[in-house]
Tab-separated table of C-alpha atoms in Angstrom:
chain	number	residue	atom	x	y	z
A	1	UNK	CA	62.686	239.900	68.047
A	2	UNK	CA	61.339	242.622	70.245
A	3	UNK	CA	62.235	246.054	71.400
A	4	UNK	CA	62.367	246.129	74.894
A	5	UNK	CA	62.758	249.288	77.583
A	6	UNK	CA	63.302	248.196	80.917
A	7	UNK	CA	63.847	250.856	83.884
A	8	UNK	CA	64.637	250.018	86.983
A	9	UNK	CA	64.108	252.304	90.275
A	10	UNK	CA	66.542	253.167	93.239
A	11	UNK	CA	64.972	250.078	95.198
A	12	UNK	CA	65.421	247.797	92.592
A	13	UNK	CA	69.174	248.222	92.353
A	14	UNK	CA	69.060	249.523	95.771
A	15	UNK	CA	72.380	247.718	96.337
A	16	UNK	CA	74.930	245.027	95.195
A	17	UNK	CA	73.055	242.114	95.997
A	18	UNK	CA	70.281	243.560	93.859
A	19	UNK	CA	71.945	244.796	91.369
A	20	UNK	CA	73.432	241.747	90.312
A	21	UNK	CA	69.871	240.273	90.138
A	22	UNK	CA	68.547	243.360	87.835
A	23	UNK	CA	71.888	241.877	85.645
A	24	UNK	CA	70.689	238.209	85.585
A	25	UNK	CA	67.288	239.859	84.664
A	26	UNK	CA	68.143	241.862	81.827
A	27	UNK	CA	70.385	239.066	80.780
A	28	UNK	CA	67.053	236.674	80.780
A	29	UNK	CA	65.321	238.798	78.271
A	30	UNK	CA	68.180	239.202	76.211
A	31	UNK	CA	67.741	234.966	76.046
A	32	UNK	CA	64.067	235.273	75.011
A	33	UNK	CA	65.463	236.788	71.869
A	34	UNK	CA	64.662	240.274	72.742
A	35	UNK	CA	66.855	243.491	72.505
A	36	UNK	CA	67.562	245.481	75.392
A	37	UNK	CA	67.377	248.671	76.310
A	38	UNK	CA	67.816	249.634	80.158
A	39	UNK	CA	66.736	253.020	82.369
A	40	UNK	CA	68.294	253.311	85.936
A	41	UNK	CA	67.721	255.337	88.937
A	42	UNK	CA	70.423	256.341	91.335
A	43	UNK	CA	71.058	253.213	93.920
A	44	UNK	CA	68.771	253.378	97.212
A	45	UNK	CA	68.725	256.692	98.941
A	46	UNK	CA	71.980	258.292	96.643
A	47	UNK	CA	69.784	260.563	95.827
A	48	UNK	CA	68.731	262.189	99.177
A	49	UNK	CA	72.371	261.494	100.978
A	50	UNK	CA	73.783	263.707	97.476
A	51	UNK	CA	71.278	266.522	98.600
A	52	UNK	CA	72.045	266.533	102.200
A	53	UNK	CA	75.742	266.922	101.471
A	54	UNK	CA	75.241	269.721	99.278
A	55	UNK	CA	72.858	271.206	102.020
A	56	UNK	CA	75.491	270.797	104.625
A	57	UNK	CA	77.716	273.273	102.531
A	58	UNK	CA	75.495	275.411	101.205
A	59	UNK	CA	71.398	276.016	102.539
A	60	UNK	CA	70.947	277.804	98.928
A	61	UNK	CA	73.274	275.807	96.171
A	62	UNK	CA	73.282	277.254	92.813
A	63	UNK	CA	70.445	274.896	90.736
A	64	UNK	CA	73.183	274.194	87.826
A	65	UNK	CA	75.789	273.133	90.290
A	66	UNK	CA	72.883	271.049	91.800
A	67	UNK	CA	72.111	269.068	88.122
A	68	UNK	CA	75.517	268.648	87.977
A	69	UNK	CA	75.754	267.101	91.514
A	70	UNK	CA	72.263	264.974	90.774
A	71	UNK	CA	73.342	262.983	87.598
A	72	UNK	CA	76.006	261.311	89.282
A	73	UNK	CA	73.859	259.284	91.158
A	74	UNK	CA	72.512	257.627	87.663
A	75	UNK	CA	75.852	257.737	86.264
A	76	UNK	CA	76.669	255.499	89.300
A	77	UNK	CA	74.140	252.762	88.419
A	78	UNK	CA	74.473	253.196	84.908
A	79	UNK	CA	78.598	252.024	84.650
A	80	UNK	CA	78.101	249.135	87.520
A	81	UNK	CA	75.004	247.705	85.802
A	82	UNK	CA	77.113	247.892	82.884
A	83	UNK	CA	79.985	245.582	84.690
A	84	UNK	CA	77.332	243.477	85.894
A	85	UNK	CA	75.929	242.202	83.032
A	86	UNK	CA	79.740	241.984	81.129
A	87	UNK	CA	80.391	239.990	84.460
A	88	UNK	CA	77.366	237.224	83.179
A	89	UNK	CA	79.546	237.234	79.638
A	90	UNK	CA	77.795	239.808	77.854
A	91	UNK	CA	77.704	242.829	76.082
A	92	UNK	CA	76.873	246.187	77.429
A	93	UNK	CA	77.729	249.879	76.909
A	94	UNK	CA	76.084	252.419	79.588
A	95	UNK	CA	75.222	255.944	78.234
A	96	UNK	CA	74.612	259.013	80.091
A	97	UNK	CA	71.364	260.989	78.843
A	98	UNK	CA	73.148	263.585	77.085
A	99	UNK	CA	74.784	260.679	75.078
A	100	UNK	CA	71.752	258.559	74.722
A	101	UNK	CA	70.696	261.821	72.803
A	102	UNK	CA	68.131	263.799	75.175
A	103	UNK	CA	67.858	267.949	74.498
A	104	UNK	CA	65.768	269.332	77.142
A	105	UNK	CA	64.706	273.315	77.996
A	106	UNK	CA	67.554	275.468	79.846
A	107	UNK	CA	66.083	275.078	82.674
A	108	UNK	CA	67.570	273.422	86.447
A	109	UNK	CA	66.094	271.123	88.620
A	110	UNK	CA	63.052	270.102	86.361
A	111	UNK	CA	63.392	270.940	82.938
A	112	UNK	CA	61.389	269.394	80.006
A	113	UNK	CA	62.740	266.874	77.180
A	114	UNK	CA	62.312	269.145	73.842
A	115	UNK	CA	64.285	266.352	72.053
A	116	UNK	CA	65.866	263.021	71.629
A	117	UNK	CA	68.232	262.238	69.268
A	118	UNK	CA	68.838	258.295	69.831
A	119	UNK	CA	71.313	257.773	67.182
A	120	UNK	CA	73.876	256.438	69.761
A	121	UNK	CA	71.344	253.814	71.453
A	122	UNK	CA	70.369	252.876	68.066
A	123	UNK	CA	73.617	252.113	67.166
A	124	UNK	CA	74.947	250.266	69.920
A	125	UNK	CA	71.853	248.154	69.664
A	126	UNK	CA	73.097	246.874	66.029
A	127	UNK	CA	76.461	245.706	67.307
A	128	UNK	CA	74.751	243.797	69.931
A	129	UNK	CA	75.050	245.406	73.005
A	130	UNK	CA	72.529	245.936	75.750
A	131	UNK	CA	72.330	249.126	76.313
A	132	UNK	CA	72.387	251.083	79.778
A	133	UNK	CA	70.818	254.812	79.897
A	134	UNK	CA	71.075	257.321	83.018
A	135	UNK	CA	67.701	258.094	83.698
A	136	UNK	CA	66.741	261.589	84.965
A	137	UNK	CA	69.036	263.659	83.108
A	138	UNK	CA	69.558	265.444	79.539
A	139	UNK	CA	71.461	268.757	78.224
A	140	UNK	CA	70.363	272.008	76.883
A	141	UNK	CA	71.246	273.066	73.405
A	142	UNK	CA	74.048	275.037	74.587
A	143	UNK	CA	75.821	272.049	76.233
A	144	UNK	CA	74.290	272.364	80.206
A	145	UNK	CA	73.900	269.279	81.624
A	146	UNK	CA	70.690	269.088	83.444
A	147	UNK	CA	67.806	266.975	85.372
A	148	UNK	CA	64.022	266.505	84.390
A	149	UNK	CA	63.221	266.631	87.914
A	150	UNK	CA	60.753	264.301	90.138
A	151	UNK	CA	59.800	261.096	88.091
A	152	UNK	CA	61.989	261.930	85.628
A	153	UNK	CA	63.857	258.444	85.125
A	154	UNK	CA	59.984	257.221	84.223
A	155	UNK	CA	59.746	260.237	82.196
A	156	UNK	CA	63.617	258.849	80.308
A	157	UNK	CA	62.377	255.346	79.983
A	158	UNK	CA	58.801	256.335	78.149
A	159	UNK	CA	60.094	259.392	76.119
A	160	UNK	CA	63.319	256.769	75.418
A	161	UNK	CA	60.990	253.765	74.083
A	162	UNK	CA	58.706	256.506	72.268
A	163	UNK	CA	62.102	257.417	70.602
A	164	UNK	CA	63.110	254.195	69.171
A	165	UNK	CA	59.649	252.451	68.358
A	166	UNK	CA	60.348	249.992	71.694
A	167	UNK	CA	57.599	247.491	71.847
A	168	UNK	CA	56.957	247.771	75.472
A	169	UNK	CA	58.454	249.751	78.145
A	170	UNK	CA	58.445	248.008	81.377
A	171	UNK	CA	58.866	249.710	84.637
A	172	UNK	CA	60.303	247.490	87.373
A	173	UNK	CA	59.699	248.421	91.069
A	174	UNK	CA	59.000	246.738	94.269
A	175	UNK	CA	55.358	246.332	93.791
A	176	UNK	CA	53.834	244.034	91.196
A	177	UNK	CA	52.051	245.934	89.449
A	178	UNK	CA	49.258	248.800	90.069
A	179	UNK	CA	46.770	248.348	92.681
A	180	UNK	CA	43.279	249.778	93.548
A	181	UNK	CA	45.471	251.418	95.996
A	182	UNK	CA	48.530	251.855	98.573
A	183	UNK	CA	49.148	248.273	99.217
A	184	UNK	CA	50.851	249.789	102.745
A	185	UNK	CA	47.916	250.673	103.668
A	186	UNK	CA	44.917	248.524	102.415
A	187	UNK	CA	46.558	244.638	102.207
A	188	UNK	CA	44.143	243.502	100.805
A	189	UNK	CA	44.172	245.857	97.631
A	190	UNK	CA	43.311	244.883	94.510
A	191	UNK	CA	46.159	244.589	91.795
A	192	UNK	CA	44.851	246.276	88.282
A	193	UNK	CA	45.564	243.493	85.465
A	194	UNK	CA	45.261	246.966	83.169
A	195	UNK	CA	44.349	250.214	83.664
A	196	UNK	CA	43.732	253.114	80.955
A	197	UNK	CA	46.013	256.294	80.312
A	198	UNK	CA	43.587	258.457	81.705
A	199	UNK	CA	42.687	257.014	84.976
A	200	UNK	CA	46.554	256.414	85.517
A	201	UNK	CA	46.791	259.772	84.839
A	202	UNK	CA	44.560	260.708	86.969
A	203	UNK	CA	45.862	258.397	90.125
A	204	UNK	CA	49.291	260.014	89.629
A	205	UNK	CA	48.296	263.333	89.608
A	206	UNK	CA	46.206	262.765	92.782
A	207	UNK	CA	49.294	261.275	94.401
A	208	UNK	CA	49.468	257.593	93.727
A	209	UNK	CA	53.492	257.090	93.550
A	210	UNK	CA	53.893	254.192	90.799
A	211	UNK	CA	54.013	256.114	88.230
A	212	UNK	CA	54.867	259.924	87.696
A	213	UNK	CA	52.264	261.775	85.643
A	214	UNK	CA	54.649	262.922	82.832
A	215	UNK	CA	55.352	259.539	82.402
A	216	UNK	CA	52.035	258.720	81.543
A	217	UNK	CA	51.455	261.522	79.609
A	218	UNK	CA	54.636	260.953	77.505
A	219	UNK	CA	52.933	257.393	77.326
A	220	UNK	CA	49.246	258.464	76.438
A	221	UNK	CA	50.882	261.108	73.455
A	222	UNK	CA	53.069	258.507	71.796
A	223	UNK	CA	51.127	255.418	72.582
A	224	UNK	CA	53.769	253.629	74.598
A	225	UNK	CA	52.259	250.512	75.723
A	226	UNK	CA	53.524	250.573	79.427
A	227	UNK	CA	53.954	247.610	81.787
A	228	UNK	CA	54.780	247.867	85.367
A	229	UNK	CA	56.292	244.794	87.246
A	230	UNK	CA	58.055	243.964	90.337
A	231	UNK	CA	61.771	243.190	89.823
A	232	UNK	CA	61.911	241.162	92.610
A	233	UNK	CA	59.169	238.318	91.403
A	234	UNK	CA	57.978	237.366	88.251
A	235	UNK	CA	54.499	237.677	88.589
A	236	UNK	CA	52.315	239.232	85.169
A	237	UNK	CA	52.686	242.912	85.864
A	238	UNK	CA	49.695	245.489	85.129
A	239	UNK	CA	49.679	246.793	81.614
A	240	UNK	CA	48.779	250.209	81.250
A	241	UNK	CA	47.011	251.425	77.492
A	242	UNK	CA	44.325	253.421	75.787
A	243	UNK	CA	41.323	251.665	76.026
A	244	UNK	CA	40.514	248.584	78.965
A	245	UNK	CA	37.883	245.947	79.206
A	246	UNK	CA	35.810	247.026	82.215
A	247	UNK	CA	35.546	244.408	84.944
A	248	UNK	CA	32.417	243.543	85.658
A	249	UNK	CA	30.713	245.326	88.746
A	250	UNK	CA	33.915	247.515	89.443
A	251	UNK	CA	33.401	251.004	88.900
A	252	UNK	CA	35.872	252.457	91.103
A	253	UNK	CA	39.576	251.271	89.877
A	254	UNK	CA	41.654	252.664	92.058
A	255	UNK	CA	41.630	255.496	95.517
A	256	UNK	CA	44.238	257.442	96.119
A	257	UNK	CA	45.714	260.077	98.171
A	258	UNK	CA	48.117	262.789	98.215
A	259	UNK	CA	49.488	264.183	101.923
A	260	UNK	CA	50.973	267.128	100.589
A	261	UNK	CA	48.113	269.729	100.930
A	262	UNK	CA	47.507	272.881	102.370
A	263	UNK	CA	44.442	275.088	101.845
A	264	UNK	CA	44.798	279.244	101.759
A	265	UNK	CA	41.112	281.039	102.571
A	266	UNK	CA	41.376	284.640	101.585
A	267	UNK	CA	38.102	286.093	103.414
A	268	UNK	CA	35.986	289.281	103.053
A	269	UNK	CA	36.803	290.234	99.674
A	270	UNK	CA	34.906	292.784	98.191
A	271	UNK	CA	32.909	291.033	94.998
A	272	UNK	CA	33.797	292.537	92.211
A	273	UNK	CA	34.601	291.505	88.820
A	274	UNK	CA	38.502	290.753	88.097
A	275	UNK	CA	39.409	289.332	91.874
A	276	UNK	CA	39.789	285.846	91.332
A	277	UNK	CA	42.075	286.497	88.207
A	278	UNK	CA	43.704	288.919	90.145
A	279	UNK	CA	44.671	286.832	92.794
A	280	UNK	CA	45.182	283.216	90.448
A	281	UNK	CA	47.021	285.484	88.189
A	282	UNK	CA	49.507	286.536	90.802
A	283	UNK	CA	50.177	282.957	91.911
A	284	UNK	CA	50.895	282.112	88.880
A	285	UNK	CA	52.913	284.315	88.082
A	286	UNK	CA	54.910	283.271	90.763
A	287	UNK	CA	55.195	279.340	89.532
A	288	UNK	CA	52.533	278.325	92.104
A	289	UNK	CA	50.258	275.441	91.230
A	290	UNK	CA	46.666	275.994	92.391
A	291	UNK	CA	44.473	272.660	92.487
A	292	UNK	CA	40.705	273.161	94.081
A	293	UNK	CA	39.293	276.548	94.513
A	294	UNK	CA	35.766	276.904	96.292
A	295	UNK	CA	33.852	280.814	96.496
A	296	UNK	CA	30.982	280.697	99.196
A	297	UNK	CA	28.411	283.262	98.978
A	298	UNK	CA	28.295	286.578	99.202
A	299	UNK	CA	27.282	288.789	102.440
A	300	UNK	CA	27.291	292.632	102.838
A	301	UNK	CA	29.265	292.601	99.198
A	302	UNK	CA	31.965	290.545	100.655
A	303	UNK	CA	32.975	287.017	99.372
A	304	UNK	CA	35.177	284.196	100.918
A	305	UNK	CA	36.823	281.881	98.766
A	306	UNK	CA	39.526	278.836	99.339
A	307	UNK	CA	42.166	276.975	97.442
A	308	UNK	CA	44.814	274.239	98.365
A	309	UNK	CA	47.982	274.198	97.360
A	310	UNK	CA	51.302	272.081	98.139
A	311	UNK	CA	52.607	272.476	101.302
A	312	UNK	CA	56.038	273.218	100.075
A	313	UNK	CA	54.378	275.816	98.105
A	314	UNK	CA	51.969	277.033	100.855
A	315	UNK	CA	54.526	279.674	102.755
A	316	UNK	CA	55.082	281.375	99.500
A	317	UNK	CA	51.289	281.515	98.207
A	318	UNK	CA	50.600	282.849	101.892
A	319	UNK	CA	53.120	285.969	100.978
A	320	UNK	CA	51.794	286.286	97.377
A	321	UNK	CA	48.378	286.950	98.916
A	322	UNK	CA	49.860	289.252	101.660
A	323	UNK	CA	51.466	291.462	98.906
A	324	UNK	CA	48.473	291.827	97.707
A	325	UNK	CA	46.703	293.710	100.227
A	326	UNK	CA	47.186	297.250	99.006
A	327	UNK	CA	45.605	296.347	95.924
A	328	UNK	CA	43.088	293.590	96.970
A	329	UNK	CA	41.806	294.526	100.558
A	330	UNK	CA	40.682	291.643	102.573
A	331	UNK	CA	39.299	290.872	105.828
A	332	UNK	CA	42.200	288.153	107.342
A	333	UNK	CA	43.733	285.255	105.588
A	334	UNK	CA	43.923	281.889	106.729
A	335	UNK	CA	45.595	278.466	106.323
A	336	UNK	CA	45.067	274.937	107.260
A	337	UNK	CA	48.112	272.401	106.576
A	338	UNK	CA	46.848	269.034	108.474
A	339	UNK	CA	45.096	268.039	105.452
A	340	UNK	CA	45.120	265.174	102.743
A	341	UNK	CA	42.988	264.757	99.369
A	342	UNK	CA	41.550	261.634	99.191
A	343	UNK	CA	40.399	260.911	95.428
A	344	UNK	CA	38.215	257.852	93.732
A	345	UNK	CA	39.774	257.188	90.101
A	346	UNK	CA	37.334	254.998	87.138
A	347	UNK	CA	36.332	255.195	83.688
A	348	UNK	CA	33.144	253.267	84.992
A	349	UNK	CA	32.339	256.665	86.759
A	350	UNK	CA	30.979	258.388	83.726
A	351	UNK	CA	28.230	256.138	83.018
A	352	UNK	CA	26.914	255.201	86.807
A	353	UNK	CA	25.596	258.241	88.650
A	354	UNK	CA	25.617	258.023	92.723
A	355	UNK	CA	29.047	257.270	93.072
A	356	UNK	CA	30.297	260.567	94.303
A	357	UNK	CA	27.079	260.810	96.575
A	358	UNK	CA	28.418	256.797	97.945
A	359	UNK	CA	31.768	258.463	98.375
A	360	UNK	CA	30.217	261.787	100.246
A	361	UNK	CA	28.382	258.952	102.608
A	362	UNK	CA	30.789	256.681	103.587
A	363	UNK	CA	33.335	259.583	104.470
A	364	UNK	CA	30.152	260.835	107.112
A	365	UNK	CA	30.168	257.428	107.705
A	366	UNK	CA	33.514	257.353	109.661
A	367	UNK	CA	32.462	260.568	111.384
A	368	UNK	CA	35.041	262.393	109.321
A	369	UNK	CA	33.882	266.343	107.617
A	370	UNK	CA	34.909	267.354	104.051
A	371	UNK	CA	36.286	270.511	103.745
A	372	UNK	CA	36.746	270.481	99.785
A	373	UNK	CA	35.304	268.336	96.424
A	374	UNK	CA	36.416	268.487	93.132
A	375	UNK	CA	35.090	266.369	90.343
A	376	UNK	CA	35.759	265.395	86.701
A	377	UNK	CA	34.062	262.648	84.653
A	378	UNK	CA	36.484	260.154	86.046
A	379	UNK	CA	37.369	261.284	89.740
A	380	UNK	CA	36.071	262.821	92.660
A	381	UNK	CA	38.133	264.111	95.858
A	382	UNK	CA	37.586	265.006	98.869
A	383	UNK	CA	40.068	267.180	101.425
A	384	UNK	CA	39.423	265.925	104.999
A	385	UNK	CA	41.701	266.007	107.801
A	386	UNK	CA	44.956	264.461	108.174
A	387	UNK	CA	44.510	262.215	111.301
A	388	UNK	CA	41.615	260.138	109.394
A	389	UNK	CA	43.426	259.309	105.622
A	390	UNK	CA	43.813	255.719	106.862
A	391	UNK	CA	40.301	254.769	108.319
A	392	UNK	CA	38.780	256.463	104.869
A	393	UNK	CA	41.228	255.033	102.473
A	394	UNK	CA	40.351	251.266	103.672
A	395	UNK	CA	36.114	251.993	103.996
A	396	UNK	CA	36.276	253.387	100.635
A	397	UNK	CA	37.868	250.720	99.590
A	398	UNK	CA	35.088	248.061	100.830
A	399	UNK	CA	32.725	250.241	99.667
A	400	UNK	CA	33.722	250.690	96.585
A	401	UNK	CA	34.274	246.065	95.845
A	402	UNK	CA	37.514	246.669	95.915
A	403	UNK	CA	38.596	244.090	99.060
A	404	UNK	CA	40.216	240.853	97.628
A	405	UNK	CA	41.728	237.700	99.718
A	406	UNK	CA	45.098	237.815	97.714
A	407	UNK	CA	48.356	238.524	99.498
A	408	UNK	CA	49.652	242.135	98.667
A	409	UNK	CA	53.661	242.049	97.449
A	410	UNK	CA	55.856	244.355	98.165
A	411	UNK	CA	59.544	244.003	98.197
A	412	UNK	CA	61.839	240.737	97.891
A	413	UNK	CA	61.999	237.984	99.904
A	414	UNK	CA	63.594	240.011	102.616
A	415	UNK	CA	61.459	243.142	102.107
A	416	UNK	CA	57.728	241.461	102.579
A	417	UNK	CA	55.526	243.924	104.950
């Protein structure tokens, strides 16, 4: 018998229809002799209509009345999976994350799992039960209920399975598994049979949406072997560990791309020691994340230098820098927002030189300029304007032997694009 962790996303049990198939599902694995132990998102677009009700009340909301609005949505899922599967003659008890035994930091909105006490899971495994857990959600030491933020139902079914020595932890979605890249976009992508922690990592920081990074670092720390399937087929999912067999002749696993850039130049700064941590100290200070910087040369003592930034971050970096005028004297300061980061992922990088100089000529290629690189061992990305993600996305792509003649799925029956 084998420990299983299934989670299921807001699609998956999107609505009645589908969540009674999630229930025959679970059910199924219970029949293959395995144990149980189920993750849920909130049902379809809870989530967002919850927000826009609070918004509608109140532009600002207080961030603990906020968590305490958000977990409902799980809490939904949670008790009519529960009835679902008790409906199909079996045994269930659902479990919010504060009873499925997760402590997390004191803070609202996103805070971090410090803890998990699974006690309660454990034992309602024993008497038999398939057990339900809230995704998304824990509580602080001194009783606050709160959320782990974006991703964070992933982030519960990992830290969950790391908990109670699961043997796999699946994620269900509407893809089948992880492909060389968005399937919306290139249809003839390539789906991964496995991938490695660190190049998932790496796609999922640089915006691929499968998986969300602290998942996969959760996964990576506590060796959780991870499996990500469509709930809506039952085709082999992509397994995702620590070390993969290379495929021959691919190089390149996966391209992705994150949309939600914006890049801050700060010019005619005088260049003296103590500016950069000046100004990367003040951003950080205020909770900004800063991804590529780039300093050109220096002319007449005065240095330009760029960074990028979120977008929803981009209004408030803009006023950090501004504040620091009086201190820091600079020329003007600028920003650009129609931008994306387009990034090749692969272990196969490290050992075949000329792949960031392919990437660098098939962008010229499609008569598209980069404005920004940034490389590691494994990646390379490029910032280029907005208007030409798609074109570059699908000639990378090619270039890269990534083009196959399968049919991309995405969705059930009645969701196929």
């Amino acid at each position: 018998m084998s420990l299983y962790v299934m989670k299921f996303g807001g699609s998956s049990v999107g609505d009645i229809e589908r969540m009674q198939r999630v229930a025959r599902r679970i059910v199924e694995k219970q029949d293959e002799g395995h144990q149980c132990v189920v993750v849920v998102s909130a049902m379809g677009d809870t989530t967002d209509d919850l927000i826009d009700q609070a918004m509608l009340l109140n532009p600002n909301p207080p961030a603990r009345e906020m968590d305490m609005l958000m977990t409902t949505g799980e809490q939904i899922s949670m008790s009519l999976l529960s009835m679902a599967i008790h409906q199909l003659g079996r045994n269930a008890v659902s479990l919010t994350g504060w009873q499925a035994g997760f402590r997390t930091e004191p803070v609202h909105g996103k805070a971090r799992i410090m803890d998990i006490i699974p006690d309660r899971v454990i034992g309602a495994l024993q008497e038999g039960n398939i057990v339900i857990v809230a995704g998304f959600q824990g509580m602080t030491e001194e009783g606050e209920i709160t959320t782990l933020g974006r991703g964070g139902s992933d982030t519960t079914a990992v830290a969950l399975a790391a908990a109670i020595n699961a043997d796999v932890c699946e994620i269900y979605t509407d893809v089948d598994g992880i492909y060389s890249t968005d399937p919306r976009i290139v249809k003839c992508a390539r789906k991964l049979e496995e991938i490695s922690y660190d190049e998932m990592l790496e796609l999922a920081n640089l915006g691929a949406a499968v998986l969300h990074p602290r998942a996969v670092e959760y996964a990576k720390h506590h060796q959780v072997k991870l499996v990500v399937r469509s709930s809506f087929n039952y085709n082999e999912g992509t397994v995702v560990k620590e070390e993969t067999s290379m495929e021959q002749g691919v190089v390149v696993s996966g391209i992705a791309y994150d949309k939600n850039v914006a890049r801050i130049s700060i010019l005619g700064v005088e260049d003296v020691p103590g500016v950069l941590a000046t100004v990367f100290g003040a951003l950080a200070g205020a909770g900004i994340n800063v991804d590529i910087i780039v300093q050109s040369g220096v002319q007449d003592g005065k240095a330009d230098f760029s960074f990028t930034t979120s977008l929803s971050e981009s209004g408030q970096a803009l006023q950090v820098i501004k504040d620091l005028r009086s201190t820091l004297p600079y020329r003007e300061v600028t920003s650009e927002d129609n931008l994306v980061k387009v990034s090749i992922v692969g272990a196969g990088m490290i050992s075949h030189p000329g792949v960031a100089a392919e990437m660098f000529d098939v962008i010229s290629k499609q008569g598209v300029s980069i404005k920004m690189v940034s490389t590691s061992e494994i990646k390379t990305s490029c910032v280029i304007e907005g208007g030409n993600l798609e074109q570059v996305v699908r000639a990378l792509h090619t270039a890269y032997n990534l083009d196959t003649d399968a049919q991309v799925f995405v969705g059930g029956p009645q969701d196929r694009r």
